[in-house]
């Protein structure tokens, strides 16, 4: 990881935090976290130079199946900062991406490097 990558991520996190505290939306229901037998489905929409969600935290269980349901106006790539990292390509239109299960607890950033934005932060526990 480069210094600029790090610095950019700090900026993105600060922005995302400010937005979240303004809108108070998002998945803050404690009952919705961590059922490992269910597939965690995350809907992601790319439109122009925006992406939704935008830095939101999502709880997942260690080893849980994770599916990204992507809707996009042009093809691109999602970068998952798990260990090992995962790069997932999507097409214009609707694409369902399945992540390799994440076996280490921690926070995993899911990013669009093209947009330089954090899409979600997976809180793995
Ligand atoms: Cu990255």
Short mmCIF file of N, CA and C and ligand atoms in Angstrom, two decimals:
data_model
loop_
_atom_site.label_atom_id
_atom_site.label_comp_id
_atom_site.label_asym_id
_atom_site.label_seq_id
_atom_site.Cartn_x
_atom_site.Cartn_y
_atom_site.Cartn_z
N UNK A 1 0.86 -1.21 0.00
CA UNK A 1 0.00 0.00 0.00
C UNK A 1 0.89 1.25 0.00
N UNK A 2 0.55 2.19 -0.80
CA UNK A 2 1.34 3.41 -0.90
C UNK A 2 0.89 4.43 0.14
N UNK A 3 1.72 5.43 0.35
CA UNK A 3 1.37 6.52 1.26
C UNK A 3 0.13 7.25 0.75
N UNK A 4 0.08 7.52 -0.53
CA UNK A 4 -1.08 8.26 -1.07
C UNK A 4 -2.34 7.45 -0.89
N UNK A 5 -2.24 6.16 -1.08
CA UNK A 5 -3.40 5.30 -0.87
C UNK A 5 -3.90 5.45 0.56
N UNK A 6 -2.98 5.41 1.51
CA UNK A 6 -3.34 5.55 2.92
C UNK A 6 -3.97 6.90 3.20
N UNK A 7 -3.33 7.95 2.71
CA UNK A 7 -3.81 9.30 2.98
C UNK A 7 -5.20 9.48 2.40
N UNK A 8 -5.40 8.95 1.21
CA UNK A 8 -6.70 9.06 0.59
C UNK A 8 -7.74 8.32 1.41
N UNK A 9 -7.37 7.17 1.91
CA UNK A 9 -8.34 6.39 2.68
C UNK A 9 -8.72 7.12 3.96
N UNK A 10 -7.77 7.77 4.59
CA UNK A 10 -8.09 8.54 5.79
C UNK A 10 -9.11 9.62 5.44
N UNK A 11 -8.87 10.32 4.34
CA UNK A 11 -9.79 11.38 3.91
C UNK A 11 -11.17 10.80 3.64
N UNK A 12 -11.21 9.66 2.99
CA UNK A 12 -12.49 9.04 2.66
C UNK A 12 -13.24 8.66 3.93
N UNK A 13 -12.53 8.12 4.90
CA UNK A 13 -13.17 7.70 6.14
C UNK A 13 -13.74 8.91 6.87
N UNK A 14 -12.99 9.99 6.92
CA UNK A 14 -13.47 11.19 7.59
C UNK A 14 -14.73 11.69 6.92
N UNK A 15 -14.71 11.73 5.60
CA UNK A 15 -15.88 12.19 4.85
C UNK A 15 -17.07 11.28 5.12
N UNK A 16 -16.83 9.99 5.06
CA UNK A 16 -17.91 9.04 5.25
C UNK A 16 -18.51 9.17 6.65
N UNK A 17 -17.65 9.36 7.64
CA UNK A 17 -18.13 9.50 9.02
C UNK A 17 -18.99 10.74 9.16
N UNK A 18 -18.55 11.83 8.54
CA UNK A 18 -19.32 13.08 8.61
C UNK A 18 -20.69 12.89 7.97
N UNK A 19 -20.70 12.22 6.81
CA UNK A 19 -21.96 11.98 6.12
C UNK A 19 -22.89 11.11 6.95
N UNK A 20 -22.33 10.07 7.53
CA UNK A 20 -23.15 9.13 8.30
C UNK A 20 -23.78 9.84 9.49
N UNK A 21 -23.02 10.69 10.16
CA UNK A 21 -23.57 11.35 11.33
C UNK A 21 -24.65 12.36 10.93
N UNK A 22 -24.56 12.88 9.71
CA UNK A 22 -25.60 13.78 9.23
C UNK A 22 -26.89 13.04 8.90
N UNK A 23 -26.73 11.95 8.17
CA UNK A 23 -27.92 11.27 7.65
C UNK A 23 -28.49 10.27 8.65
N UNK A 24 -27.62 9.76 9.54
CA UNK A 24 -28.05 8.78 10.53
C UNK A 24 -28.79 7.60 9.91
N UNK A 25 -28.48 7.32 8.67
CA UNK A 25 -29.08 6.13 8.06
C UNK A 25 -28.14 4.96 8.29
N UNK A 26 -28.44 3.82 7.69
CA UNK A 26 -27.49 2.74 7.78
C UNK A 26 -27.95 1.65 8.70
N UNK A 27 -27.09 0.67 8.74
CA UNK A 27 -27.44 -0.59 9.38
C UNK A 27 -26.96 -0.57 10.82
N UNK A 28 -27.70 0.07 11.71
CA UNK A 28 -27.25 0.11 13.09
C UNK A 28 -28.16 -0.70 14.01
N UNK A 29 -28.88 -1.62 13.41
CA UNK A 29 -29.72 -2.50 14.20
C UNK A 29 -28.88 -3.67 14.71
N UNK A 30 -28.63 -3.75 16.02
CA UNK A 30 -27.75 -4.80 16.52
C UNK A 30 -28.27 -6.21 16.24
N UNK A 31 -29.57 -6.35 16.08
CA UNK A 31 -30.13 -7.67 15.84
C UNK A 31 -29.82 -8.20 14.45
N UNK A 32 -29.35 -7.32 13.57
CA UNK A 32 -29.13 -7.76 12.19
C UNK A 32 -27.74 -8.33 11.97
N UNK A 33 -26.91 -8.41 12.99
CA UNK A 33 -25.52 -8.82 12.78
C UNK A 33 -25.34 -10.32 12.91
N UNK A 34 -24.36 -10.80 12.14
CA UNK A 34 -23.70 -12.06 12.37
C UNK A 34 -24.52 -13.33 12.47
N UNK A 35 -25.29 -13.68 11.47
CA UNK A 35 -25.79 -15.04 11.41
C UNK A 35 -25.04 -15.74 10.29
N UNK A 36 -24.15 -16.64 10.65
CA UNK A 36 -23.20 -17.17 9.70
C UNK A 36 -23.85 -18.03 8.62
N UNK A 37 -24.99 -18.63 8.90
CA UNK A 37 -25.59 -19.54 7.93
C UNK A 37 -26.28 -18.79 6.79
N UNK A 38 -26.58 -17.52 7.00
CA UNK A 38 -27.21 -16.73 5.96
C UNK A 38 -26.16 -16.08 5.08
N UNK A 39 -26.47 -15.94 3.80
CA UNK A 39 -25.60 -15.15 2.93
C UNK A 39 -25.88 -13.67 3.17
N UNK A 40 -24.80 -12.93 3.42
CA UNK A 40 -24.94 -11.47 3.59
C UNK A 40 -24.96 -10.86 2.20
N UNK A 41 -26.07 -10.22 1.87
CA UNK A 41 -26.19 -9.61 0.55
C UNK A 41 -26.09 -8.10 0.69
N UNK A 42 -25.23 -7.53 -0.12
CA UNK A 42 -25.02 -6.08 -0.07
C UNK A 42 -25.30 -5.53 -1.46
N UNK A 43 -26.28 -4.66 -1.56
CA UNK A 43 -26.61 -4.03 -2.84
C UNK A 43 -25.74 -2.80 -3.02
N UNK A 44 -25.10 -2.70 -4.18
CA UNK A 44 -24.20 -1.59 -4.49
C UNK A 44 -24.62 -0.99 -5.83
N UNK A 45 -24.75 0.32 -5.86
CA UNK A 45 -25.12 0.99 -7.11
C UNK A 45 -24.07 2.01 -7.49
N UNK A 46 -23.54 1.86 -8.71
CA UNK A 46 -22.63 2.85 -9.26
C UNK A 46 -23.39 3.70 -10.27
N UNK A 47 -23.30 5.01 -10.13
CA UNK A 47 -23.92 5.92 -11.09
C UNK A 47 -22.99 7.10 -11.28
N UNK A 48 -22.47 7.25 -12.47
CA UNK A 48 -21.51 8.33 -12.71
C UNK A 48 -20.32 8.18 -11.79
N UNK A 49 -19.99 9.22 -11.05
CA UNK A 49 -18.85 9.12 -10.12
C UNK A 49 -19.31 8.98 -8.67
N UNK A 50 -20.50 8.40 -8.49
CA UNK A 50 -20.96 8.14 -7.14
C UNK A 50 -21.21 6.66 -6.95
N UNK A 51 -21.15 6.25 -5.70
CA UNK A 51 -21.47 4.87 -5.35
C UNK A 51 -22.29 4.87 -4.07
N UNK A 52 -23.26 3.98 -4.03
CA UNK A 52 -24.09 3.80 -2.85
C UNK A 52 -24.05 2.33 -2.46
N UNK A 53 -23.79 1.96 -1.21
CA UNK A 53 -23.48 2.84 -0.08
C UNK A 53 -22.11 3.49 -0.22
N UNK A 54 -21.80 4.35 0.73
CA UNK A 54 -20.58 5.13 0.63
C UNK A 54 -19.89 5.19 1.99
N UNK A 55 -19.23 4.07 2.33
CA UNK A 55 -18.45 4.03 3.56
C UNK A 55 -19.17 3.44 4.75
N UNK A 56 -20.37 2.96 4.51
CA UNK A 56 -21.18 2.39 5.58
C UNK A 56 -20.54 1.13 6.19
N UNK A 57 -20.75 0.92 7.48
CA UNK A 57 -20.28 -0.32 8.12
C UNK A 57 -21.32 -1.42 7.97
N UNK A 58 -20.84 -2.62 7.67
CA UNK A 58 -21.74 -3.77 7.55
C UNK A 58 -21.16 -4.90 8.40
N UNK A 59 -21.97 -5.43 9.30
CA UNK A 59 -21.52 -6.54 10.14
C UNK A 59 -21.60 -7.85 9.38
N UNK A 60 -20.53 -8.62 9.42
CA UNK A 60 -20.57 -9.98 8.90
C UNK A 60 -19.88 -10.90 9.89
N UNK A 61 -20.24 -12.16 9.82
CA UNK A 61 -19.60 -13.15 10.69
C UNK A 61 -18.35 -13.70 10.00
N UNK A 62 -17.40 -14.14 10.81
CA UNK A 62 -16.23 -14.81 10.26
C UNK A 62 -16.70 -16.01 9.42
N UNK A 63 -16.23 -16.10 8.19
CA UNK A 63 -16.57 -17.22 7.32
C UNK A 63 -17.92 -17.12 6.65
N UNK A 64 -18.65 -16.06 6.91
CA UNK A 64 -19.99 -15.93 6.31
C UNK A 64 -19.90 -15.71 4.81
N UNK A 65 -20.86 -16.24 4.08
CA UNK A 65 -20.92 -15.99 2.64
C UNK A 65 -21.36 -14.55 2.41
N UNK A 66 -20.67 -13.88 1.50
CA UNK A 66 -20.97 -12.47 1.21
C UNK A 66 -21.18 -12.33 -0.29
N UNK A 67 -22.29 -11.70 -0.62
CA UNK A 67 -22.64 -11.50 -2.02
C UNK A 67 -22.83 -10.01 -2.26
N UNK A 68 -22.21 -9.52 -3.33
CA UNK A 68 -22.38 -8.11 -3.71
C UNK A 68 -23.28 -8.07 -4.94
N UNK A 69 -24.41 -7.43 -4.80
CA UNK A 69 -25.33 -7.28 -5.93
C UNK A 69 -25.11 -5.90 -6.53
N UNK A 70 -24.37 -5.88 -7.62
CA UNK A 70 -23.90 -4.62 -8.19
C UNK A 70 -24.79 -4.19 -9.36
N UNK A 71 -25.19 -2.94 -9.32
CA UNK A 71 -25.85 -2.31 -10.48
C UNK A 71 -24.97 -1.14 -10.88
N UNK A 72 -24.58 -1.11 -12.17
CA UNK A 72 -23.61 -0.10 -12.58
C UNK A 72 -23.93 0.44 -13.96
N UNK A 73 -23.59 1.71 -14.17
CA UNK A 73 -23.79 2.30 -15.49
C UNK A 73 -22.56 2.13 -16.38
N UNK A 74 -21.49 1.58 -15.81
CA UNK A 74 -20.36 1.17 -16.64
C UNK A 74 -19.56 0.13 -15.87
N UNK A 75 -18.79 -0.67 -16.60
CA UNK A 75 -18.04 -1.75 -15.97
C UNK A 75 -16.94 -1.19 -15.08
N UNK A 76 -16.51 -1.98 -14.11
CA UNK A 76 -15.44 -1.54 -13.22
C UNK A 76 -14.98 -2.67 -12.33
N UNK A 77 -14.30 -2.30 -11.26
CA UNK A 77 -13.66 -3.29 -10.40
C UNK A 77 -13.81 -2.88 -8.94
N UNK A 78 -14.08 -3.86 -8.11
CA UNK A 78 -14.18 -3.63 -6.67
C UNK A 78 -13.00 -4.31 -6.00
N UNK A 79 -12.40 -3.62 -5.07
CA UNK A 79 -11.20 -4.11 -4.39
C UNK A 79 -11.56 -4.38 -2.92
N UNK A 80 -11.35 -5.60 -2.49
CA UNK A 80 -11.67 -6.00 -1.12
C UNK A 80 -10.37 -6.16 -0.35
N UNK A 81 -10.19 -5.38 0.70
CA UNK A 81 -8.94 -5.38 1.46
C UNK A 81 -8.91 -6.48 2.51
N UNK A 82 -9.29 -7.67 2.10
CA UNK A 82 -9.16 -8.83 2.98
C UNK A 82 -7.75 -9.37 2.84
N UNK A 83 -7.46 -10.41 3.53
CA UNK A 83 -6.13 -11.03 3.44
C UNK A 83 -6.32 -12.50 3.05
N UNK A 84 -6.03 -12.92 1.81
CA UNK A 84 -5.49 -12.08 0.73
C UNK A 84 -6.54 -11.14 0.16
N UNK A 85 -6.06 -10.11 -0.53
CA UNK A 85 -6.97 -9.16 -1.16
C UNK A 85 -7.74 -9.81 -2.30
N UNK A 86 -8.91 -9.24 -2.58
CA UNK A 86 -9.73 -9.76 -3.67
C UNK A 86 -10.08 -8.62 -4.62
N UNK A 87 -9.98 -8.89 -5.91
CA UNK A 87 -10.38 -7.92 -6.92
C UNK A 87 -11.50 -8.53 -7.74
N UNK A 88 -12.63 -7.85 -7.78
CA UNK A 88 -13.82 -8.40 -8.41
C UNK A 88 -14.28 -7.45 -9.51
N UNK A 89 -14.40 -7.98 -10.71
CA UNK A 89 -14.85 -7.15 -11.83
C UNK A 89 -16.35 -7.27 -12.01
N UNK A 90 -16.96 -6.16 -12.36
CA UNK A 90 -18.39 -6.18 -12.66
C UNK A 90 -18.63 -5.53 -14.02
N UNK A 91 -19.76 -5.85 -14.59
CA UNK A 91 -20.13 -5.34 -15.91
C UNK A 91 -21.13 -4.20 -15.77
N UNK A 92 -21.34 -3.52 -16.87
CA UNK A 92 -22.47 -2.61 -16.96
C UNK A 92 -23.75 -3.41 -16.74
N UNK A 93 -24.70 -2.83 -16.02
CA UNK A 93 -25.93 -3.56 -15.72
C UNK A 93 -25.82 -4.21 -14.36
N UNK A 94 -26.42 -5.38 -14.22
CA UNK A 94 -26.44 -6.08 -12.93
C UNK A 94 -25.45 -7.22 -12.91
N UNK A 95 -24.66 -7.28 -11.85
CA UNK A 95 -23.68 -8.35 -11.68
C UNK A 95 -23.74 -8.81 -10.23
N UNK A 96 -23.77 -10.11 -10.03
CA UNK A 96 -23.69 -10.66 -8.67
C UNK A 96 -22.28 -11.18 -8.45
N UNK A 97 -21.61 -10.64 -7.43
CA UNK A 97 -20.25 -11.05 -7.11
C UNK A 97 -20.25 -11.79 -5.78
N UNK A 98 -19.56 -12.91 -5.74
CA UNK A 98 -19.46 -13.66 -4.49
C UNK A 98 -18.04 -13.53 -3.96
N UNK A 99 -17.93 -13.06 -2.73
CA UNK A 99 -16.61 -12.93 -2.11
C UNK A 99 -16.16 -14.27 -1.56
N UNK A 100 -14.86 -14.47 -1.53
CA UNK A 100 -14.33 -15.57 -0.74
C UNK A 100 -14.59 -15.24 0.72
N UNK A 101 -15.04 -16.22 1.50
CA UNK A 101 -15.32 -15.94 2.91
C UNK A 101 -14.10 -15.35 3.62
N UNK A 102 -14.34 -14.44 4.54
CA UNK A 102 -13.25 -13.79 5.26
C UNK A 102 -13.10 -14.49 6.60
N UNK A 103 -11.90 -15.01 6.83
CA UNK A 103 -11.68 -15.89 7.98
C UNK A 103 -11.00 -15.18 9.15
N UNK A 104 -10.69 -13.88 8.97
CA UNK A 104 -10.02 -13.16 10.06
C UNK A 104 -10.92 -12.04 10.55
N UNK A 105 -11.16 -11.97 11.86
CA UNK A 105 -11.94 -10.85 12.40
C UNK A 105 -11.22 -9.52 12.13
N UNK A 106 -11.99 -8.47 11.98
CA UNK A 106 -11.40 -7.15 11.75
C UNK A 106 -12.27 -6.36 10.80
N UNK A 107 -11.77 -5.20 10.43
CA UNK A 107 -12.51 -4.33 9.50
C UNK A 107 -11.86 -4.44 8.13
N UNK A 108 -12.67 -4.77 7.15
CA UNK A 108 -12.18 -4.96 5.78
C UNK A 108 -12.84 -3.90 4.89
N UNK A 109 -12.00 -3.08 4.28
CA UNK A 109 -12.52 -2.06 3.37
C UNK A 109 -12.85 -2.67 2.02
N UNK A 110 -13.98 -2.26 1.49
CA UNK A 110 -14.37 -2.62 0.13
C UNK A 110 -14.39 -1.31 -0.66
N UNK A 111 -13.53 -1.22 -1.67
CA UNK A 111 -13.29 0.07 -2.32
C UNK A 111 -13.50 0.02 -3.81
N UNK A 112 -13.80 1.17 -4.36
CA UNK A 112 -13.66 1.40 -5.79
C UNK A 112 -12.42 2.25 -5.99
N UNK A 113 -11.39 1.67 -6.59
CA UNK A 113 -10.19 2.47 -6.84
C UNK A 113 -10.44 3.47 -7.95
N UNK A 114 -11.31 3.11 -8.87
CA UNK A 114 -11.64 4.02 -9.96
C UNK A 114 -12.25 5.32 -9.40
N UNK A 115 -13.20 5.18 -8.48
CA UNK A 115 -13.85 6.36 -7.90
C UNK A 115 -13.09 6.89 -6.69
N UNK A 116 -12.11 6.12 -6.21
CA UNK A 116 -11.39 6.46 -4.98
C UNK A 116 -12.35 6.66 -3.82
N UNK A 117 -13.26 5.71 -3.65
CA UNK A 117 -14.21 5.78 -2.56
C UNK A 117 -14.32 4.42 -1.87
N UNK A 118 -14.56 4.49 -0.57
CA UNK A 118 -14.88 3.27 0.17
C UNK A 118 -16.37 3.01 0.03
N UNK A 119 -16.70 1.80 -0.38
CA UNK A 119 -18.11 1.46 -0.60
C UNK A 119 -18.72 1.02 0.74
N UNK A 120 -18.15 -0.02 1.31
CA UNK A 120 -18.55 -0.44 2.65
C UNK A 120 -17.31 -0.86 3.42
N UNK A 121 -17.44 -0.86 4.73
CA UNK A 121 -16.43 -1.46 5.59
C UNK A 121 -17.07 -2.67 6.23
N UNK A 122 -16.55 -3.84 5.91
CA UNK A 122 -17.08 -5.07 6.50
C UNK A 122 -16.50 -5.22 7.90
N UNK A 123 -17.38 -5.29 8.88
CA UNK A 123 -16.94 -5.50 10.26
C UNK A 123 -17.06 -6.99 10.53
N UNK A 124 -15.95 -7.69 10.42
CA UNK A 124 -15.94 -9.15 10.49
C UNK A 124 -15.71 -9.57 11.93
N UNK A 125 -16.64 -10.33 12.51
CA UNK A 125 -16.47 -10.76 13.90
C UNK A 125 -17.26 -12.02 14.18
CU1 LIG B 1 -7.66 -0.82 -2.29
#
